[in-house]
Short mmCIF file of C-alpha atoms in Angstrom, two decimals:
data_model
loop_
_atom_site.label_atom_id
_atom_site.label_comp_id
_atom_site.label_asym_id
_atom_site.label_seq_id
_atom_site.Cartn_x
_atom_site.Cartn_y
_atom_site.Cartn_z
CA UNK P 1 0.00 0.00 0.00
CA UNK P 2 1.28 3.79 -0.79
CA UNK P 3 1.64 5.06 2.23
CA UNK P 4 3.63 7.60 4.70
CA UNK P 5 6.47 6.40 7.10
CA UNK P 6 8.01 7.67 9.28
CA UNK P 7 11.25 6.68 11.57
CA UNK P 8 11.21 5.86 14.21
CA UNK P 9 8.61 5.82 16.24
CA UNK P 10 9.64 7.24 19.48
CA UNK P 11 13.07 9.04 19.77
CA UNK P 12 14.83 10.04 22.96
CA UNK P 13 17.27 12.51 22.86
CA UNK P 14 19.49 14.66 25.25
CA UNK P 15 19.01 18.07 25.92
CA UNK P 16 21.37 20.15 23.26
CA UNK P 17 22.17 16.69 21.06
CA UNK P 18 21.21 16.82 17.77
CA UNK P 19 18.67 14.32 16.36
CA UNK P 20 17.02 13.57 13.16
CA UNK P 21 13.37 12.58 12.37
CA UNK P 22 13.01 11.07 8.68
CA UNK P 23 9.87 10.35 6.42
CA UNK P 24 9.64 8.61 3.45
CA UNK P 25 6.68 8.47 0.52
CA UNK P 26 5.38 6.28 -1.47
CA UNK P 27 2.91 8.22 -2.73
CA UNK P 28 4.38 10.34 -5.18
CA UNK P 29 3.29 13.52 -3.81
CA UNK P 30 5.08 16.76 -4.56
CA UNK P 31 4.24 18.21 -1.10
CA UNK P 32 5.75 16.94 2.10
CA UNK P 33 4.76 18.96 5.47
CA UNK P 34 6.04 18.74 8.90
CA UNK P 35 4.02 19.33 11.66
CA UNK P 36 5.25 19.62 15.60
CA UNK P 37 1.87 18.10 18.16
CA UNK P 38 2.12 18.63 21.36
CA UNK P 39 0.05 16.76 24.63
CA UNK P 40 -3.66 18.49 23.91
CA UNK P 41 -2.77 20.69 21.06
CA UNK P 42 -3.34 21.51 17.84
CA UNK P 43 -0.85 20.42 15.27
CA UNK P 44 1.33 23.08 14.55
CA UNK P 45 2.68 23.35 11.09
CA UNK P 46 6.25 23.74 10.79
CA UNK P 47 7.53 23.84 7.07
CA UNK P 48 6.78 22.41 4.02
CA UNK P 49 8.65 21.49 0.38
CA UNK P 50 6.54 21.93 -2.39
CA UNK P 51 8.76 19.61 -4.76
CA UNK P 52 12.46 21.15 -3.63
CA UNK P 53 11.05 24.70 -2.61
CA UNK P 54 11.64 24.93 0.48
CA UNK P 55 8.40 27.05 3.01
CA UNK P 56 9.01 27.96 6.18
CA UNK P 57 6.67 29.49 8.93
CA UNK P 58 6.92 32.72 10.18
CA UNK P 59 6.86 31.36 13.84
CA UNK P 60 9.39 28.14 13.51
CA UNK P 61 12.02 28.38 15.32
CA UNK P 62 15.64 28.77 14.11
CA UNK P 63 16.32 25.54 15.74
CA UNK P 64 14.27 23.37 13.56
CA UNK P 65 15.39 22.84 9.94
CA UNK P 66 14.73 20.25 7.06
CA UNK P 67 16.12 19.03 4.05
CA UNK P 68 14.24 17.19 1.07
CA UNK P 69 17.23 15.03 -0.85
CA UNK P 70 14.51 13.52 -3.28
CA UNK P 71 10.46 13.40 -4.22
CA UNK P 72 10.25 10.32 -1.27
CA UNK P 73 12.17 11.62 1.63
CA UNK P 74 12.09 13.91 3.51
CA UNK P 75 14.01 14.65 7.43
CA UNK P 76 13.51 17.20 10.32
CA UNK P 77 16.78 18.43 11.96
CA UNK P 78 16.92 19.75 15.52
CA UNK P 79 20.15 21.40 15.84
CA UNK P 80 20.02 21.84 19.67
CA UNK P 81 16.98 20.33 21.32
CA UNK P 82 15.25 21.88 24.05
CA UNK P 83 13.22 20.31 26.84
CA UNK P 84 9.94 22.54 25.07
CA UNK P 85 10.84 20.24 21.42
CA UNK P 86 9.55 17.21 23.26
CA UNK P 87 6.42 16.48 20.93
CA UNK P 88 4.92 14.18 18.52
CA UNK P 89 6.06 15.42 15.04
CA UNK P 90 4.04 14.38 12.40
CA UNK P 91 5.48 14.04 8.27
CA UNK P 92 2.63 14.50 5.99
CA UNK P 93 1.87 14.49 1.98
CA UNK P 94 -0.23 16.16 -0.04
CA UNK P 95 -0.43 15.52 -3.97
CA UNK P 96 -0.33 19.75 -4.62
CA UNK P 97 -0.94 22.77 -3.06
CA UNK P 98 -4.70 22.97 -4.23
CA UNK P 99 -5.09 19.59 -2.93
CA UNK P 100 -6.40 19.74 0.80
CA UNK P 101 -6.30 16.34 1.58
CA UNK P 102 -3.19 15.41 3.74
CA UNK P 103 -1.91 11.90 4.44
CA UNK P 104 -0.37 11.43 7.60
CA UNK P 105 2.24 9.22 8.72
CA UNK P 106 1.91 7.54 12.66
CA UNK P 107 4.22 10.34 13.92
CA UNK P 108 8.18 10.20 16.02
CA UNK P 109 7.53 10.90 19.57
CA UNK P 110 10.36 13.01 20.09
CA UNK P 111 11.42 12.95 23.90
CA UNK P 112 14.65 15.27 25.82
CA UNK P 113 16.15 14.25 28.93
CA UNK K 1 -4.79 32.85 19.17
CA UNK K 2 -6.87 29.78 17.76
CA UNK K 3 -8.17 29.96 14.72
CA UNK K 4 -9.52 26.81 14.75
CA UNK K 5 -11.52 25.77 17.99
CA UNK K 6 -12.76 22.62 19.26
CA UNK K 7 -14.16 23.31 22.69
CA UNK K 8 -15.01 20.30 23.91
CA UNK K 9 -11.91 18.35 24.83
CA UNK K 10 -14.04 14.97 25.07
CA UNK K 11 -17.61 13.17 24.29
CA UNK K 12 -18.97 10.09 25.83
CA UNK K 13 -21.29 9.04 23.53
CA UNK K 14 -23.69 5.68 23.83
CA UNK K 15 -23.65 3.01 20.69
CA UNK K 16 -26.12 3.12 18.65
CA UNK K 17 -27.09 7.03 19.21
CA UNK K 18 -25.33 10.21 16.92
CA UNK K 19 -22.53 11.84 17.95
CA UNK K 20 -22.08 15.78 17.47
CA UNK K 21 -18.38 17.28 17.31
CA UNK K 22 -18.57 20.75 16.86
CA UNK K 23 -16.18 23.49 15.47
CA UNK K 24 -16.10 26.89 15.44
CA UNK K 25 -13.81 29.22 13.74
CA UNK K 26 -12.85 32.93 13.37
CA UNK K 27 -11.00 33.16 9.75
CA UNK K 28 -13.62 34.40 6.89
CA UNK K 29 -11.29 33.55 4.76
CA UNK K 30 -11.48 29.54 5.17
CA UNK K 31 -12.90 28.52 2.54
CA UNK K 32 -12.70 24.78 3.26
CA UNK K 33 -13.08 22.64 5.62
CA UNK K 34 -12.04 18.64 6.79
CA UNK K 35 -12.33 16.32 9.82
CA UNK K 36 -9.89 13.97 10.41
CA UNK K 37 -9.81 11.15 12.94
CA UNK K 38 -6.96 10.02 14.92
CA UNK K 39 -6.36 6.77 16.39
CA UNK K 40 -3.46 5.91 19.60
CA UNK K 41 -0.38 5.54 17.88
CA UNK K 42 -1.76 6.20 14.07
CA UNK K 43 -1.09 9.08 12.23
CA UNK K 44 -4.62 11.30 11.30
CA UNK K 45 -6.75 9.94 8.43
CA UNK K 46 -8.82 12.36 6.60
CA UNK K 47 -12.31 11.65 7.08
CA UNK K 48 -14.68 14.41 5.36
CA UNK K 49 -14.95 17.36 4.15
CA UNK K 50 -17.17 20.75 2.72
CA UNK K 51 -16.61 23.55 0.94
CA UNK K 52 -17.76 26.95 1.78
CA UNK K 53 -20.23 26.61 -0.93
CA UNK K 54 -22.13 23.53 0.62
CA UNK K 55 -23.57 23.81 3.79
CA UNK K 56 -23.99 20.07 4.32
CA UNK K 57 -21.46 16.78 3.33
CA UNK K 58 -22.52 13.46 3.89
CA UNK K 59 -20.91 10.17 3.55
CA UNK K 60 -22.50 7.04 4.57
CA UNK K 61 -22.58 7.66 8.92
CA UNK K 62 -20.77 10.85 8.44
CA UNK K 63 -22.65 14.27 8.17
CA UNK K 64 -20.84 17.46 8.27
CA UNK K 65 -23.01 20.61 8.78
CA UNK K 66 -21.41 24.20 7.85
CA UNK K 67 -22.93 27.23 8.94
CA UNK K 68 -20.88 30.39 7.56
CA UNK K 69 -22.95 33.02 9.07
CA UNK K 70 -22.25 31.69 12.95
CA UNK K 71 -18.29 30.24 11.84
CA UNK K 72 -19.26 26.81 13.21
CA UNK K 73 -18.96 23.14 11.65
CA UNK K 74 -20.40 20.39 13.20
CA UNK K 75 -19.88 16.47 12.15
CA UNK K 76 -22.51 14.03 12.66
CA UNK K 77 -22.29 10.54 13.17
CA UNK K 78 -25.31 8.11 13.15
CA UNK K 79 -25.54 6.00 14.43
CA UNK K 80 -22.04 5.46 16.73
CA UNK K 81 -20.20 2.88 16.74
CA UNK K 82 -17.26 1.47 19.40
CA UNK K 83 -14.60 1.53 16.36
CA UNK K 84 -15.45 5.25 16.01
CA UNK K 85 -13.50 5.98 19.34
CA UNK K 86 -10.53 8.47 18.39
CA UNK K 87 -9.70 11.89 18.63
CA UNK K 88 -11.42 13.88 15.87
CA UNK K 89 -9.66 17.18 14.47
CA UNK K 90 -11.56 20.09 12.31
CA UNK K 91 -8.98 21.57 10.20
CA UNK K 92 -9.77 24.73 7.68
CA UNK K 93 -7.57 26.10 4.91
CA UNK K 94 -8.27 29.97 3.87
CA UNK K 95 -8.05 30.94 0.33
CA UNK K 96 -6.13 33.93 -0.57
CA UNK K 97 -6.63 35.68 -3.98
CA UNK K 98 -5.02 33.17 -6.55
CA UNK K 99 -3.49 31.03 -3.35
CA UNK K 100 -3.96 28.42 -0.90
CA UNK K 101 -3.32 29.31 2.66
CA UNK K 102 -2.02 25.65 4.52
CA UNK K 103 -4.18 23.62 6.74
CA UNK K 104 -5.05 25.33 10.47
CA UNK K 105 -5.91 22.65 12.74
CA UNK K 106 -8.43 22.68 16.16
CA UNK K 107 -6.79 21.01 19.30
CA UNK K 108 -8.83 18.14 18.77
CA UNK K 109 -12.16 15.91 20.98
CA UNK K 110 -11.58 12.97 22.40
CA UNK K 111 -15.01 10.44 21.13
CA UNK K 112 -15.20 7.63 23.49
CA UNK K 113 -18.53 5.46 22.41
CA UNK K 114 -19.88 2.77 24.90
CA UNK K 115 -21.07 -0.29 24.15
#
């Protein structure tokens, strides 16, 4: 089945250590999205690549970056994790901009000791 | 500050009876609208949607009710079943001149239904 993955599915990381979320597509989509959950809250969109264009929010903190190698990956950097990073973060694809359906891979449950 | 709410954290709703999730919003600019449901440990799965045009969606159980005048959504489910337990998000995307604003999501309610 075409589908969204993401790896893996709960990360643990020390405060100020860098760590890497990835995502990968089957789907073919040109849109990939990251979005940062946390306990009772709205998912928060972080960025997005439409194909390699690269979208940021206004409100995303310098700390967060991503990089889009190819159409089927995509990964979420955190250059210095804080103990306020600790979230679900969930990867996400949508076929075009115009398209408003997202599919949503299970999500890295990113925790900072 | 939300543009997207869901005010009711959490529903306990009886099988067999409907459900109502409700959604309000503050944007005029949304022009469309989804639900999607969220199981433990799954990613969200998009379950329905309307645009602004519409003022009523349905697919099979699922009913989603949009009244621009008051900002509010509501989804429908009839009648409930146990497997529709999951937290259930209203998301709206705004439309901007010639573009697409991105998805704005509501915090989310919690739909527990009993046996």
């Amino acid at each position: 089945d075409a589908m969204v993955i993401q790896n893996p599915r709960y990360q643990v990381t020390q405060f100020g250590k860098p760590v890497t979320l990835s995502c990968s597509q089957t789907l073919n989509h040109n849109v990939m999205y990251w979005y940062q959950q946390k306990s009772s809250q709205a998912p928060k969109l972080l960025f997005h690549y439409y194909d390699k264009d690269f979208n940021n929010e206004a409100d995303t903190p310098d700390n967060f970056q991503s990089r889009r190698p190819n159409t089927s990956f995509c990964f979420l950097d955190i250059r210095s994790p804080g103990l306020g990073d600790a979230a679900m973060y969930l990867c996400a694809t949508s076929r075009g901009q115009t398209n408003e359906k997202l599919f949503f891979g299970s999500g890295t449950q990113l925790s900072v000791l | 500050d939300q543009q997207v709410k869901q005010n009711s954290p959490s529903l306990s709703v009886q099988e067999g009876r409907i459900s109502i999730l409700n959604c309000d919003y503050t944007n005029s600019m949304f022009d469309y609208f989804l639900w999607y449901k969220k199981y433990p440990a799954e990613g969200p799965t998009f379950l329905i949607s309307i645009s602004s045009i519409k003022d009523k969606n349905e697919d099979g159980r699922f009913t989603v009710f949009l009244n621009k005048s008051a900002k509010h959504l509501s989804l429908h489910i009839v009648p409930s079943q146990p497997g529709d337990s999951a937290v259930y998000f209203c998301a709206a995307r705004a439309h901007y001149g010639g573009s697409q604003g991105n998805l704005i999501f509501g915090k989310g309610t919690k739909l527990s239904v009993k046996p």
